[in-house]
Amino acid sequence: MTQHRDRSSQTERPDAPADNPVEAPTTDESAGEGGLPADMDYYRASARSGAMMVLATVAIPLAVIVGIVVVLLVAL
């Protein structure tokens, strides 16, 4: 990560917390990005994929429970 000139380093401000979320940059400061705005859309899931994850989270345990109930009813 590069450091902006207007920011003081940790050695200049030893009492400052190392991870201060208030001073979080809004740009990607990695060497390959050159200070361009961070592309956070890459990390966001679409509404459809989110719905599919919720459906899978609910449907799989529900199918297992229904299967167990059916097996128990047939066995009795």
Coordinates of N, CA and C in Angstrom, one line a residue:
M1 N 0.8 -1.2 0.0 CA 0.0 0.0 0.0 C 0.9 1.2 0.0
T2 N 0.5 2.2 -0.7 CA 1.2 3.5 -0.7 C 0.7 4.3 0.4
Q3 N 1.4 5.3 0.8 CA 1.0 6.2 1.9 C 0.9 7.6 1.3
H4 N -0.2 8.3 1.6 CA -0.4 9.6 1.1 C 0.5 10.6 1.9
R5 N 0.9 11.6 1.3 CA 1.8 12.6 1.9 C 1.1 13.3 3.1
D6 N -0.2 13.5 3.0 CA -0.9 14.3 4.0 C -1.2 13.4 5.3
R7 N -1.0 12.1 5.2 CA -1.2 11.3 6.3 C 0.2 11.1 7.0
S8 N 0.2 11.2 8.4 CA 1.4 11.0 9.1 C 1.5 9.5 9.4
S9 N 2.7 9.0 9.5 CA 3.0 7.6 9.7 C 2.7 7.2 11.1
Q10 N 2.7 6.0 11.4 CA 2.5 5.5 12.8 C 3.6 5.9 13.7
T11 N 4.8 6.0 13.2 CA 6.0 6.5 14.0 C 5.8 7.9 14.4
E12 N 5.2 8.7 13.6 CA 5.0 10.2 13.9 C 3.9 10.3 14.9
R13 N 2.9 9.4 15.0 CA 1.8 9.5 15.9 C 1.7 8.1 16.6
P14 N 2.6 7.9 17.6 CA 2.5 6.6 18.3 C 1.3 6.3 19.1
D15 N 0.5 7.4 19.5 CA -0.7 7.2 20.2 C -1.9 6.9 19.4
A16 N -1.8 7.0 18.0 CA -2.9 6.7 17.1 C -3.1 5.2 17.0
P17 N -4.3 4.8 16.9 CA -4.6 3.3 16.7 C -4.1 2.9 15.3
A18 N -3.7 1.7 15.3 CA -3.2 1.1 14.0 C -4.3 0.9 13.0
D19 N -5.4 0.4 13.5 CA -6.6 0.2 12.6 C -7.7 1.1 12.9
N20 N -7.7 2.3 12.3 CA -8.7 3.3 12.5 C -9.7 3.3 11.4
P21 N -10.9 2.8 11.6 CA -11.8 2.7 10.4 C -12.3 4.1 10.0
V22 N -12.1 5.1 10.8 CA -12.5 6.5 10.4 C -11.7 7.0 9.3
E23 N -10.4 6.6 9.3 CA -9.5 7.1 8.2 C -9.4 6.1 7.1
A24 N -10.3 5.2 6.9 CA -10.2 4.3 5.8 C -10.3 5.0 4.5
P25 N -9.4 4.7 3.6 CA -9.4 5.4 2.3 C -10.6 4.9 1.4
T26 N -11.0 5.7 0.5 CA -12.1 5.3 -0.4 C -11.5 4.9 -1.8
T27 N -10.2 4.9 -1.9 CA -9.6 4.5 -3.1 C -8.7 3.3 -2.8
D28 N -8.5 2.5 -3.8 CA -7.6 1.3 -3.7 C -6.2 1.8 -3.8
E29 N -5.4 1.7 -2.8 CA -4.1 2.2 -2.8 C -3.0 1.1 -3.1
S30 N -3.4 0.0 -3.6 CA -2.5 -1.1 -4.0 C -1.6 -0.6 -5.2
A31 N -0.5 -1.2 -5.3 CA 0.5 -0.7 -6.3 C -0.1 -0.9 -7.8
G32 N -0.9 -1.9 -8.0 CA -1.4 -2.1 -9.4 C -2.6 -1.2 -9.8
E33 N -3.2 -0.6 -8.8 CA -4.4 0.2 -9.1 C -4.1 1.7 -9.3
G34 N -3.0 2.2 -8.7 CA -2.6 3.6 -8.9 C -3.6 4.6 -8.3
G35 N -4.3 4.2 -7.2 CA -5.1 5.2 -6.5 C -6.5 5.3 -7.2
L36 N -6.9 4.4 -8.0 CA -8.2 4.5 -8.7 C -9.3 4.1 -7.7
P37 N -10.5 4.5 -7.9 CA -11.6 4.1 -7.0 C -11.7 2.6 -6.9
A38 N -11.9 2.0 -5.7 CA -12.0 0.6 -5.5 C -13.3 0.1 -6.2
D39 N -13.1 -1.1 -6.9 CA -14.3 -1.7 -7.6 C -14.9 -2.7 -6.7
M40 N -15.8 -2.2 -5.8 CA -16.5 -3.1 -4.9 C -17.6 -4.0 -5.5
D41 N -18.0 -3.6 -6.7 CA -19.1 -4.4 -7.3 C -18.6 -5.9 -7.6
Y42 N -17.3 -6.0 -7.7 CA -16.7 -7.4 -7.9 C -17.1 -8.3 -6.8
Y43 N -17.2 -7.8 -5.6 CA -17.4 -8.6 -4.4 C -18.9 -8.7 -4.1
R44 N -19.7 -8.0 -4.7 CA -21.2 -8.0 -4.3 C -21.9 -9.1 -5.1
A45 N -22.7 -9.9 -4.5 CA -23.5 -10.9 -5.1 C -24.8 -10.3 -5.7
S46 N -25.3 -10.8 -6.8 CA -26.5 -10.3 -7.3 C -27.7 -10.8 -6.5
A47 N -28.9 -10.1 -6.7 CA -30.0 -10.5 -5.9 C -30.4 -12.0 -6.2
R48 N -30.3 -12.4 -7.5 CA -30.6 -13.7 -7.9 C -29.7 -14.8 -7.2
S49 N -28.5 -14.5 -7.2 CA -27.6 -15.5 -6.5 C -27.8 -15.5 -5.0
G50 N -28.1 -14.3 -4.4 CA -28.5 -14.3 -3.0 C -29.7 -15.1 -2.7
A51 N -30.7 -15.0 -3.6 CA -31.9 -15.8 -3.4 C -31.7 -17.3 -3.5
M52 N -30.8 -17.6 -4.5 CA -30.5 -19.1 -4.6 C -29.8 -19.6 -3.4
M53 N -28.9 -18.8 -2.8 CA -28.2 -19.2 -1.6 C -29.2 -19.4 -0.4
V54 N -30.1 -18.5 -0.3 CA -31.1 -18.6 0.8 C -32.0 -19.9 0.6
L55 N -32.4 -20.1 -0.7 CA -33.2 -21.2 -1.0 C -32.5 -22.5 -0.7
A56 N -31.2 -22.6 -1.1 CA -30.4 -23.8 -0.8 C -30.3 -24.0 0.7
T57 N -30.1 -22.9 1.4 CA -29.9 -23.0 2.9 C -31.1 -23.5 3.6
V58 N -32.3 -23.2 3.1 CA -33.6 -23.6 3.7 C -34.0 -24.9 3.1
A59 N -33.9 -25.1 1.8 CA -34.5 -26.3 1.2 C -33.7 -27.6 1.5
I60 N -32.4 -27.6 1.6 CA -31.7 -28.8 1.9 C -32.0 -29.4 3.3
P61 N -32.0 -28.6 4.4 CA -32.4 -29.2 5.7 C -33.9 -29.6 5.7
L62 N -34.7 -28.8 5.0 CA -36.1 -29.2 5.0 C -36.3 -30.5 4.3
A63 N -35.6 -30.7 3.2 CA -35.7 -32.0 2.5 C -35.2 -33.2 3.4
V64 N -34.2 -32.9 4.1 CA -33.7 -34.0 5.0 C -34.7 -34.3 6.1
I65 N -35.3 -33.3 6.7 CA -36.3 -33.5 7.7 C -37.5 -34.2 7.2
V66 N -38.0 -33.8 6.0 CA -39.2 -34.5 5.4 C -38.8 -35.9 5.1
G67 N -37.6 -36.2 4.6 CA -37.2 -37.6 4.3 C -37.2 -38.4 5.6
I68 N -36.7 -37.9 6.7 CA -36.6 -38.6 7.9 C -38.1 -38.9 8.4
V69 N -39.0 -38.0 8.3 CA -40.4 -38.2 8.7 C -41.0 -39.2 7.8
V70 N -40.8 -39.2 6.5 CA -41.4 -40.2 5.7 C -40.8 -41.6 6.0
V71 N -39.6 -41.7 6.2 CA -39.0 -43.0 6.6 C -39.6 -43.5 7.9
L72 N -39.7 -42.7 8.9 CA -40.3 -43.1 10.2 C -41.8 -43.5 10.0
L73 N -42.5 -42.8 9.2 CA -43.9 -43.1 9.0 C -44.1 -44.4 8.3
V74 N -43.2 -44.7 7.3 CA -43.2 -46.0 6.6 C -42.8 -47.1 7.5
A75 N -41.9 -46.9 8.4 CA -41.4 -47.9 9.3 C -42.4 -48.3 10.4
L76 N -43.3 -47.4 10.7 CA -44.3 -47.7 11.8 C -45.4 -48.4 11.2

